[in-house]
Amino acid sequence: MSENQLQTKRLAIVYAITGLVVFFVLVLLGFTMRLNQAGALDLPPDFFYALMTLHGLGMVGVLYVAAYIGVWYLISQYTKPSLGLAKFNYVLILLGVVGLMLSTLIGRFGAGWYVLYPLPFIKTWPEWAVGTAVISVMLLGVAWLLGQLDVLRAIAKRYGFAEGLGWGYLSGNPKEKDLPPMVVITSVSMIAGALTTVVGAIMLMLYLAKWLNPALEFDALLMKNMVFLFGHTLVNITLYFGVAAVYAMLPLYSGRAWKMNKIIALSWNASLFLILLAYFHHLYFDFGQPVWVQYVGQFASYLSTVPATVVTIFGVFAQIYRADMKWSFVPLAFVLGIMGWIVGGFAAVVDSTIRLNQVLHNTQWVPGHFHTYFLLGVVLMILAVLYYLMGPKEDKLARFGLWSLLLGGFGFVAMFFIGGIQSVPRRMANYDSLPIKSVAQVGQMTAGIASLFILLIAVGAIAYYIAVFKGVKQAWSGN
Amino acid sequence: MAWQAGLITLIGTMTIFGITFWLIRSTRSPERAEAVTPGIYAMRGKYFIFLSLVILITLFATLRGLPYFPPEGAAPAYEVTVKGKLWFWEVTEIKALSGTTEIAPTAVPAGKLVQFSISSEDVNHGLAIYNSQGQLLIQTQAMPGYPSKLYYTFNEPGEYFLVCLEYCGMGHQSMTSKFTVL
């Protein structure tokens, strides 16, 4: 292992350990929120919403960064992303996280992860908390954008921009005969990420301007479009980073090559457009949107299932079906992660049907589906990459942790889905004030049962952590 | 409607579970990739056609009767004006539209198409109408600067509830109101 490779691995380990610790703390925040909704705790609503804001922003952020660093580490086998920039970004991200903690836990800033304009500027939390939150998210955005552009630069330098996007395969004349599919997936994801992070940055600058000059007024619908284009895409590419790792690593365990071809190139290039259009489904009930945009939202959401299932799922089939492989932790976590991704995606597509969304929008169905593809999808994929990065060979305890997490995770999300079917609203500190007692009771009961399932998730996470941390010392030395 | 979503998702989830565990089990009898992949790719072609058909049919079936327009051929008989404010709903007016008779200033008649005119005076709210059994019937956003209209015919007399479904700050969970259908 060269010195650069060793330094790359060590930095990835630093990111990984930080990410795992932050993830666990954020799980505990989620546990606290569900206990409060169950009626077992009695947190003041403003504190609950501050925790909700930190949990939402924190989870989206930590999973994005963890998935990014996984891809960054894997792609460094083929290209040379900047080590110095990744170190700089680590500091920026830490500053952003500390700022968000100050803003929410001390300032009780609680506008939700999506800071829907003009909610951040109502006077129920101190002004310094608003400014701190906006600047903190800006720091994170700068780090993410720089990271995205750097990986794109590294890919373009090694393969050329067009070739990195697989366009050579589209034209039938690839210059790079052995282009790893993960390069194309990463290029597509980084482009979508960079474009929409710029949109997010513009929105945050407007927020900053409003914070400095409260007399300024902006269009609420435009701001909502901007925040969901940014946020939806960030979540989407986090999932794609996980999938990129599956493309890169499953062949190591199945013993079967997963080669680039025209269909893979076509499918992932199509995904680039579908990602950018699907976010409209977040605004189905904003009647100020042109109606044709709502149709586009459902259309793009449905079409996004084509590349995901036709290409990736059948690719996984071709990797695994009757392959001569042992189900150690890493491939098992990848395959179960793909399963969670598809289940969550299926529930998301159901929710993206306007007529069904009419009774599911902003109910607990929504956290149901995104916790499924996050917790049971991309988290498992990230845990697989991190185990590959630093876990020891003996993985029995990690596999126990995986099954505990899977069982707890599906029980946990099932409570959200049941709540959604029973019209239980999401994002409510408690259900005591709801005048419809049947809905309040279901909300409290499902939150209580979900809390028990979170304990299983925590047991699974702790088992995994103990297992993976045993290998850190050896991984640090480069073995 | 929500039950349909739940049933479809449950069936889909069980199918995905089944396929995944079948796939994992298949590795107990290993075979060379060259022997199995042609069959998988042949199946992929069929799946592509199947999925495309399902998408087309579902889009055709579901992209109608959307909440952006009043139901076809029906004119609203009553209008209910609702304003969202931090943190309460104010039903400012219930009035009969042309050709109908107002029956009570605080109630909506059953069996008539009602137009809700919704606006927000401060931040984004989400107006959802629940029946007394706790079923969410219909909803829309109340966005500042973008008043919206929602149409619904209440077939059952009784109490109905307005619940805010868009997170709007520390009083969000108590932003509810109710009205009567006679």
XYZ file of C-alpha atoms in Angstrom:
661
model
C 0.000 0.000 0.000
C 1.460 3.377 -1.028
C 1.681 6.277 1.418
C -1.146 8.072 -0.400
C -3.351 4.974 -0.241
C -2.607 4.590 3.461
C -3.470 8.232 4.142
C -6.668 7.859 2.102
C -7.652 4.817 4.110
C -6.865 6.509 7.417
C -8.909 9.575 6.555
C -11.809 7.360 5.503
C -11.534 5.613 8.902
C -11.653 8.966 10.714
C -14.769 9.933 8.749
C -16.271 6.491 9.354
C -15.818 6.505 13.130
C -17.131 10.065 13.402
C -20.110 9.159 11.241
C -20.930 6.043 13.252
C -20.842 7.969 16.536
C -23.004 10.805 15.169
C -25.435 8.271 13.677
C -25.916 6.552 17.032
C -26.528 9.855 18.825
C -29.121 10.771 16.205
C -30.822 7.372 16.639
C -31.116 8.220 20.341
C -32.745 11.547 19.408
C -35.237 9.624 17.272
C -35.869 7.288 20.204
C -36.566 10.302 22.423
C -38.988 11.730 19.864
C -40.941 8.482 19.531
C -41.117 8.125 23.342
C -42.516 11.632 23.540
C -45.112 10.913 20.858
C -46.028 7.768 22.788
C -46.743 9.904 25.839
C -43.943 8.338 27.909
C -42.057 11.650 28.030
C -43.372 15.159 28.305
C -40.917 17.354 26.414
C -41.890 20.969 25.734
C -43.030 21.158 22.070
C -40.344 23.681 21.123
C -37.649 21.308 22.409
C -39.216 18.365 20.568
C -39.180 20.340 17.310
C -35.586 21.420 17.907
C -34.668 17.731 18.338
C -36.697 16.906 15.224
C -34.772 19.542 13.259
C -31.423 18.247 14.484
C -32.421 14.614 13.860
C -33.601 15.379 10.313
C -30.743 17.623 9.243
C -28.259 15.434 11.083
C -29.378 12.145 9.568
C -29.569 13.498 6.032
C -26.138 15.040 6.511
C -24.355 12.157 8.234
C -25.672 9.541 5.820
C -24.759 11.694 2.843
C -21.230 12.214 4.186
C -20.788 8.554 5.137
C -22.032 7.353 1.739
C -19.898 9.981 0.001
C -16.782 8.939 1.868
C -17.478 5.309 0.992
C -17.627 6.179 -2.685
C -14.642 8.524 -2.316
C -12.607 5.691 -0.813
C -13.678 3.116 -3.395
C -13.187 5.413 -6.372
C -9.718 6.341 -5.154
C -8.713 2.917 -6.501
C -9.206 4.320 -10.004
C -8.817 8.078 -9.619
C -7.125 10.533 -7.275
C -9.547 12.743 -5.382
C -7.811 15.369 -3.271
C -6.780 14.165 0.169
C -6.180 17.737 1.351
C -9.654 18.833 0.348
C -11.212 15.870 2.138
C -9.342 16.894 5.315
C -10.486 20.505 4.903
C -14.062 19.339 4.358
C -13.921 17.268 7.535
C -13.226 20.462 9.502
C -15.972 22.382 7.676
C -18.457 19.593 8.348
C -17.531 19.430 12.034
C -18.009 23.211 12.317
C -21.398 22.869 10.612
C -22.454 20.089 12.975
C -21.367 22.040 16.065
C -23.241 25.096 14.773
C -26.410 23.080 14.226
C -26.164 21.591 17.704
C -25.819 25.063 19.242
C -28.668 26.435 17.172
C -31.100 23.603 17.967
C -30.167 22.368 21.442
C -29.418 25.758 22.970
C -31.234 28.196 20.686
C -34.129 25.746 20.153
C -34.224 26.560 16.482
C -36.903 24.193 15.214
C -37.898 24.983 11.635
C -37.465 21.367 10.515
C -34.779 20.091 8.146
C -36.591 21.733 5.239
C -36.760 25.207 6.853
C -39.880 26.043 4.881
C -39.932 29.762 4.145
C -40.892 31.892 6.061
C -41.029 29.623 9.137
C -37.376 30.125 10.170
C -38.048 33.838 10.573
C -40.984 33.708 12.989
C -40.031 34.986 16.383
C -40.329 31.877 18.505
C -36.598 31.238 18.630
C -33.777 33.779 19.043
C -32.379 35.472 15.964
C -28.856 34.239 16.645
C -30.167 30.665 16.411
C -31.565 31.352 12.916
C -28.311 32.868 11.696
C -26.249 30.079 13.250
C -28.439 27.417 11.622
C -28.300 29.071 8.181
C -24.524 29.587 8.330
C -23.990 26.038 9.608
C -25.961 24.509 6.744
C -24.032 26.783 4.367
C -20.754 25.371 5.735
C -22.058 21.857 5.135
C -23.233 22.828 1.647
C -19.831 24.298 0.776
C -18.091 21.114 1.958
C -20.503 18.910 -0.011
C -20.215 20.993 -3.175
C -16.418 21.062 -3.033
C -16.374 17.314 -2.459
C -18.699 16.684 -5.401
C -16.694 18.895 -7.743
C -13.431 17.297 -6.639
C -14.600 13.759 -7.403
C -15.898 14.956 -10.781
C -12.517 16.574 -11.427
C -10.691 13.377 -10.493
C -12.929 11.268 -12.760
C -12.590 13.737 -15.645
C -8.810 13.738 -15.259
C -8.587 9.947 -15.374
C -11.284 9.135 -17.951
C -12.474 12.422 -19.465
C -15.801 13.976 -18.540
C -17.875 12.349 -21.295
C -16.250 8.950 -20.891
C -16.798 9.143 -17.116
C -20.489 9.516 -17.832
C -20.433 6.432 -20.035
C -21.160 8.375 -23.231
C -18.598 6.297 -25.085
C -20.781 3.268 -24.396
C -23.862 5.172 -25.526
C -22.238 5.940 -28.873
C -21.013 2.343 -29.140
C -17.373 3.367 -29.191
C -16.001 3.520 -25.650
C -12.402 4.628 -25.293
C -12.204 2.964 -21.898
C -12.974 -0.714 -22.367
C -13.017 -1.531 -18.658
C -14.784 1.484 -17.244
C -16.104 0.491 -13.805
C -19.895 1.081 -13.650
C -19.441 2.839 -10.318
C -17.608 5.641 -12.136
C -20.712 6.395 -14.214
C -23.042 6.192 -11.215
C -20.719 8.437 -9.231
C -20.422 10.961 -12.080
C -24.193 11.155 -12.509
C -24.744 11.501 -8.761
C -22.051 14.151 -8.322
C -23.395 16.229 -11.230
C -26.956 16.071 -9.881
C -25.598 16.847 -6.426
C -23.476 19.792 -7.544
C -26.258 21.366 -9.613
C -28.787 21.169 -6.827
C -26.345 22.093 -4.063
C -25.822 25.349 -5.955
C -29.603 25.839 -5.867
C -29.528 25.118 -2.130
C -26.666 27.570 -1.693
C -28.615 30.324 -3.455
C -31.589 29.631 -1.207
C -29.404 29.774 1.890
C -27.863 33.056 0.758
C -31.360 34.502 0.402
C -32.110 33.245 3.919
C -28.949 34.887 5.159
C -29.972 38.142 3.476
C -33.403 37.909 5.102
C -31.772 37.273 8.468
C -29.606 40.385 8.041
C -32.449 42.462 6.630
C -35.844 41.223 7.908
C -37.700 43.636 5.603
C -36.849 41.444 2.617
C -39.659 39.189 1.358
C -39.385 36.183 -0.921
C -41.837 34.008 -2.800
C -42.805 31.044 -0.590
C -43.484 28.702 -3.525
C -40.151 29.439 -5.187
C -38.331 28.810 -1.913
C -40.171 25.535 -1.388
C -39.217 24.388 -4.877
C -35.607 25.274 -4.174
C -35.406 23.498 -0.843
C -36.967 20.297 -2.165
C -34.892 20.268 -5.328
C -31.832 20.472 -3.068
C -33.019 18.162 -0.293
C -34.702 15.511 -2.419
C -31.681 15.234 -4.677
C -29.272 15.042 -1.756
C -31.208 12.105 -0.326
C -31.497 10.496 -3.734
C -27.794 10.661 -4.484
C -26.993 9.334 -1.019
C -28.886 6.217 -2.084
C -27.066 6.165 -5.404
C -23.710 6.311 -3.605
C -24.768 3.182 -1.742
C -25.787 1.514 -4.991
C -22.470 2.549 -6.597
C -20.692 0.687 -3.794
C -22.826 -2.395 -4.498
C -21.792 -2.316 -8.173
C -18.148 -1.986 -7.150
C -18.010 -4.514 -4.352
C -20.525 -7.299 -4.921
C -18.301 -8.828 -7.635
C -15.544 -9.217 -5.005
C -17.776 -11.690 -3.190
C -19.765 -13.287 -6.018
C -16.694 -13.883 -8.167
C -18.638 -12.634 -11.190
C -17.660 -9.523 -13.153
C -20.146 -6.633 -13.330
C -19.105 -4.932 -16.520
C -20.084 -1.643 -18.022
C -22.387 -1.760 -21.019
C -24.691 0.452 -23.041
C -27.787 -0.356 -20.968
C -26.090 0.597 -17.706
C -24.852 3.860 -19.274
C -28.287 4.671 -20.695
C -30.065 3.867 -17.482
C -27.861 5.978 -15.224
C -27.804 8.924 -17.635
C -31.609 8.788 -17.695
C -31.560 8.774 -13.892
C -29.808 12.133 -13.936
C -32.899 13.752 -15.456
C -35.399 11.736 -13.466
C -33.736 12.733 -10.164
C -34.106 16.385 -11.043
C -37.785 16.096 -11.984
C -39.114 13.690 -9.355
C -38.889 16.218 -6.518
C -42.102 17.837 -7.755
C -44.017 15.122 -5.887
C -43.231 16.976 -2.655
C -45.419 19.839 -3.880
C -48.523 18.004 -5.095
C -50.702 19.946 -2.676
C -49.285 23.344 -3.405
C -51.953 24.428 -5.811
C -49.896 27.423 -6.869
C -47.715 25.037 -8.906
C -48.756 24.733 -12.556
C -50.846 21.563 -12.919
C -48.626 20.157 -15.670
C -45.744 20.169 -13.188
C -47.767 17.883 -10.914
C -48.209 15.438 -13.803
C -44.465 15.593 -14.477
C -43.860 14.794 -10.794
C -45.876 11.580 -10.900
C -44.533 10.642 -14.319
C -40.880 11.087 -13.295
C -41.436 9.293 -9.982
C -42.916 6.273 -11.776
C -40.261 6.258 -14.500
C -37.456 6.315 -11.937
C -38.386 2.692 -11.154
C -37.256 1.598 -14.609
C -33.500 2.148 -14.327
C -33.505 1.154 -10.670
C -35.185 -2.197 -11.130
C -34.515 -3.177 -14.745
C -30.796 -2.492 -14.612
C -29.634 -2.554 -11.002
C -31.908 -5.292 -9.661
C -31.314 -7.604 -12.599
C -27.624 -6.803 -12.264
C -27.807 -7.978 -8.642
C -29.654 -11.107 -9.835
C -26.877 -11.831 -12.296
C -24.333 -11.383 -9.533
C -25.965 -13.617 -6.973
C -28.226 -16.196 -8.569
C -26.516 -19.528 -7.940
C -23.164 -17.801 -7.410
C -20.493 -19.646 -5.498
C -20.351 -17.254 -2.596
C -20.221 -17.204 1.178
C -22.624 -14.931 2.993
C -20.194 -13.014 5.135
C -21.290 -9.674 6.600
C -20.414 -7.436 3.660
C -22.355 -9.126 0.819
C -25.243 -9.927 3.162
C -25.547 -6.300 4.247
C -25.377 -5.195 0.604
C -28.123 -7.547 -0.552
C -30.381 -6.813 2.415
C -29.681 -3.114 1.842
C -30.788 -3.426 -1.768
C -33.923 -5.161 -0.484
C -34.646 -2.281 1.908
C -33.978 0.241 -0.825
C -36.507 -1.421 -3.113
C -39.150 -1.818 -0.388
C -38.768 1.846 0.598
C -38.748 2.873 -3.050
C -41.912 0.856 -3.684
C -43.702 2.622 -0.820
C -42.375 5.941 -2.168
C -43.801 5.252 -5.615
C -47.166 4.397 -4.049
C -46.989 7.717 -2.217
C -46.029 9.544 -5.406
C -49.431 8.689 -6.874
C -51.292 11.981 -6.524
C -54.610 10.381 -5.628
C -53.037 8.270 -2.883
C -50.835 11.133 -1.754
C -54.037 13.016 -1.046
C -54.578 10.828 2.019
C -50.922 10.001 2.774
C -49.146 13.346 2.395
C -47.699 14.529 5.697
C -49.007 11.469 7.496
C -46.642 8.965 9.046
C -46.549 7.076 5.774
C -43.893 9.539 4.613
C -41.350 8.901 7.413
C -42.289 5.245 6.916
C -40.994 5.088 3.392
C -37.914 7.253 3.829
C -36.834 5.484 7.004
C -37.154 2.236 5.037
C -34.832 3.197 2.226
C -32.499 5.037 4.584
C -32.276 2.844 7.675
C -32.874 -0.468 5.904
C -31.341 0.538 2.587
C -28.461 2.935 2.462
C -27.440 2.477 6.126
C -26.889 -1.244 5.509
C -24.900 -0.467 2.367
C -22.779 2.057 4.308
C -22.228 -0.448 7.127
C -21.039 -2.921 4.486
C -18.535 -0.454 3.002
C -17.263 0.556 6.445
C -16.850 -3.083 7.423
C -14.878 -3.636 4.237
C -12.804 -0.571 5.152
C -11.950 -1.467 8.730
C -13.756 -4.576 9.982
C -11.924 -7.773 11.027
C -12.357 -11.074 9.194
C -14.359 -12.631 12.013
C -17.836 -11.178 11.494
C -20.225 -13.332 13.508
C -21.101 -10.508 15.912
C -21.557 -8.086 13.010
C -23.973 -10.513 11.329
C -25.921 -10.823 14.585
C -26.063 -7.012 14.670
C -27.291 -6.939 11.086
C -30.224 -9.279 11.769
C -31.130 -7.392 14.943
C -31.049 -4.121 13.032
C -33.117 -5.629 10.237
C -35.772 -7.017 12.564
C -35.908 -3.868 14.667
C -35.805 -1.678 11.575
C -38.710 -3.320 9.790
C -40.755 -3.352 12.991
C -39.926 0.307 13.512
C -40.935 1.398 9.994
C -44.049 -0.809 10.063
C -45.346 1.381 12.898
C -44.949 4.446 10.673
C -46.811 2.747 7.831
C -49.639 1.635 10.121
C -49.826 5.170 11.489
C -49.951 6.539 7.943
C -52.766 4.218 6.916
C -54.663 5.358 10.013
C -54.141 9.040 9.039
C -51.775 9.826 11.933
C -50.024 13.136 11.182
C -46.247 13.278 11.090
C -44.130 15.999 12.742
C -46.301 16.368 15.834
C -44.638 16.746 19.220
C -47.483 14.822 20.826
C -50.986 13.678 20.012
C -52.661 14.996 23.164
C -54.179 18.006 21.407
C -55.658 16.076 18.491
C -59.442 16.289 18.793
C -59.938 12.931 17.021
C -59.206 10.493 19.803
C -58.958 7.397 17.591
C -56.134 9.000 15.582
C -54.392 10.205 18.752
C -54.540 6.699 20.251
C -53.090 5.045 17.141
C -50.368 7.718 17.039
C -49.388 7.065 20.663
C -49.629 3.284 20.428
C -47.564 2.985 17.248
C -44.957 5.370 18.685
C -44.727 3.241 21.825
C -44.264 -0.015 19.889
C -41.788 1.705 17.563
C -39.722 2.709 20.624
C -39.327 -0.962 21.530
C -38.176 -1.756 18.019
C -35.633 1.088 18.256
C -34.074 -0.807 21.181
C -33.512 -3.752 18.830
C -31.958 -1.352 16.319
C -29.669 -0.015 19.050
C -28.661 -3.549 20.083
C -27.864 -4.297 16.439
C -25.866 -1.096 16.069
C -23.867 -1.738 19.256
C -23.070 -5.310 18.162
C -21.917 -4.007 14.778
C -19.828 -1.252 16.386
C -18.090 -3.685 18.748
C -17.394 -6.002 15.817
C -16.125 -3.356 13.428
C -14.056 -1.402 15.966
C -12.064 -4.561 16.718
C -10.528 -4.226 13.294
C -9.710 -0.506 13.367
C -6.174 -0.863 14.711
C -5.174 -3.281 11.989
C -6.928 -1.242 9.300
C -5.152 1.904 10.502
C -1.791 0.245 9.946
C -2.819 -0.495 6.390
C -3.464 -4.228 6.619
C -57.842 4.935 -0.124
C -55.043 4.714 2.467
C -55.882 1.045 2.982
C -55.365 0.423 -0.722
C -51.912 1.986 -0.463
C -51.170 -0.181 2.563
C -52.339 -3.378 0.886
C -50.396 -2.705 -2.320
C -47.258 -1.943 -0.300
C -47.666 -5.014 1.889
C -48.001 -7.287 -1.143
C -45.037 -5.569 -2.813
C -42.916 -5.865 0.347
C -43.670 -9.559 0.823
C -42.835 -10.216 -2.826
C -39.512 -8.367 -2.499
C -38.704 -10.277 0.736
C -39.548 -13.575 -0.958
C -37.398 -12.887 -4.016
C -34.443 -11.738 -1.887
C -34.405 -14.817 0.327
C -34.964 -17.103 -2.665
C -31.979 -15.422 -4.304
C -29.807 -15.899 -1.223
C -30.866 -19.577 -0.990
C -30.042 -20.128 -4.658
C -26.332 -19.865 -3.815
C -26.566 -23.264 -2.096
C -26.363 -24.888 -5.527
C -23.709 -22.889 -7.356
C -23.514 -22.717 -11.110
C -21.187 -20.934 -13.535
C -22.208 -17.374 -14.435
C -22.253 -18.228 -18.154
C -24.869 -20.901 -17.494
C -27.337 -18.683 -15.647
C -26.934 -15.116 -16.883
C -28.524 -15.571 -20.357
C -31.744 -16.674 -18.664
C -31.631 -13.693 -16.292
C -31.154 -11.224 -19.132
C -33.982 -12.830 -21.119
C -36.206 -12.393 -18.083
C -35.058 -8.774 -17.813
C -36.442 -8.027 -21.277
C -39.831 -9.454 -20.332
C -39.793 -7.596 -17.026
C -39.049 -4.329 -18.851
C -42.144 -4.776 -21.037
C -44.251 -5.793 -18.026
C -43.078 -2.813 -15.956
C -43.651 -0.374 -18.826
C -47.214 -1.663 -19.228
C -47.889 -1.434 -15.493
C -46.580 2.147 -15.433
C -48.661 3.188 -18.440
C -51.855 1.593 -17.159
C -51.387 2.974 -13.635
C -50.659 6.477 -14.920
C -53.741 6.320 -17.146
C -55.895 5.059 -14.282
C -54.660 7.446 -11.609
C -54.025 10.738 -13.397
C -57.720 11.583 -13.424
C -60.075 12.902 -10.786
C -57.219 14.946 -9.380
C -57.862 17.498 -6.627
C -56.824 20.486 -8.738
C -60.228 20.873 -10.344
C -63.844 20.616 -9.181
C -65.419 17.229 -9.986
C -66.444 17.061 -13.633
C -69.838 18.555 -14.414
C -70.493 19.783 -10.877
C -70.658 23.358 -9.671
C -69.938 24.060 -6.000
C -73.077 24.895 -4.051
C -71.397 26.269 -0.937
C -68.184 28.062 -0.161
C -66.289 27.817 3.105
C -63.528 30.358 3.642
C -60.703 29.195 5.902
C -57.672 31.169 7.027
C -54.620 29.592 8.611
C -52.782 31.554 11.280
C -50.208 30.621 13.909
C -51.715 28.340 15.393
C -55.373 28.112 14.586
C -57.792 27.751 11.708
C -60.341 30.497 11.319
C -63.478 29.551 9.401
C -64.352 33.091 8.418
C -67.411 32.456 6.281
C -69.780 29.750 5.106
C -71.999 30.913 2.290
C -74.295 29.521 -0.348
C -73.211 30.140 -3.909
C -75.713 31.177 -6.599
C -78.861 29.073 -6.936
C -78.712 27.529 -3.490
C -80.046 28.442 -0.107
C -77.969 29.101 2.921
C -79.099 26.831 5.730
C -76.991 27.952 8.655
C -74.051 30.283 9.072
C -71.894 27.736 10.864
C -72.778 24.528 9.071
C -72.285 22.858 5.700
C -75.059 20.781 4.121
C -74.569 17.115 3.342
C -74.735 15.953 -0.254
C -73.690 19.276 -1.798
C -70.390 20.103 -3.416
C -68.467 22.439 -1.124
C -65.641 24.690 -2.198
C -63.095 25.485 0.486
C -61.192 28.721 -0.151
C -58.011 28.463 1.855
C -55.277 30.958 2.604
C -52.494 31.549 5.076
C -51.692 34.767 6.842
C -48.190 33.889 8.005
C -46.323 30.638 7.297
C -47.096 27.426 5.409
C -49.874 25.359 6.902
C -51.543 22.213 5.619
C -55.315 21.992 5.778
C -56.551 18.423 6.185
C -60.192 17.482 6.691
C -60.866 14.449 8.896
C -64.198 12.820 9.639
C -65.120 11.888 13.193
C -63.931 8.298 12.615
C -60.431 9.666 12.111
C -60.249 9.190 8.371
C -58.308 11.807 6.409
C -60.611 12.762 3.542
C -58.780 15.464 1.622
C -56.023 18.031 2.081
C -54.162 20.955 0.575
C -51.413 23.347 1.549
C -52.142 26.836 2.809
C -49.171 28.758 1.502
C -48.703 32.497 2.105
C -49.399 34.358 -1.115
C -51.042 31.356 -2.799
C -54.717 30.935 -1.865
C -56.106 27.577 -2.942
C -59.456 25.927 -3.500
C -60.451 22.443 -2.435
C -63.657 20.631 -3.400
C -65.516 17.973 -1.449
C -69.025 16.578 -1.050
C -69.817 15.414 2.487
C -72.298 12.576 2.270
C -72.593 11.958 6.021
C -73.838 14.598 8.469
C -71.742 14.995 11.579
C -68.670 16.684 12.975
C -65.604 17.153 10.788
C -62.190 18.363 11.850
C -59.597 20.668 10.344
C -56.090 19.560 11.264
C -52.846 21.270 10.265
C -50.621 18.780 8.444
C -47.758 21.106 7.563
C -45.311 21.647 10.371
C -45.618 25.309 11.346
C -43.765 25.806 14.607
C -44.177 25.112 18.299
C -47.997 25.200 18.332
C -48.420 23.028 15.236
C -49.797 19.981 17.062
C -52.706 21.983 18.474
C -53.701 23.772 15.261
C -57.116 22.176 14.829
C -60.698 23.282 14.384
C -64.028 21.686 13.559
C -67.220 22.275 11.621
C -70.559 20.597 11.290
C -72.232 19.006 8.311
C -76.014 18.917 8.557
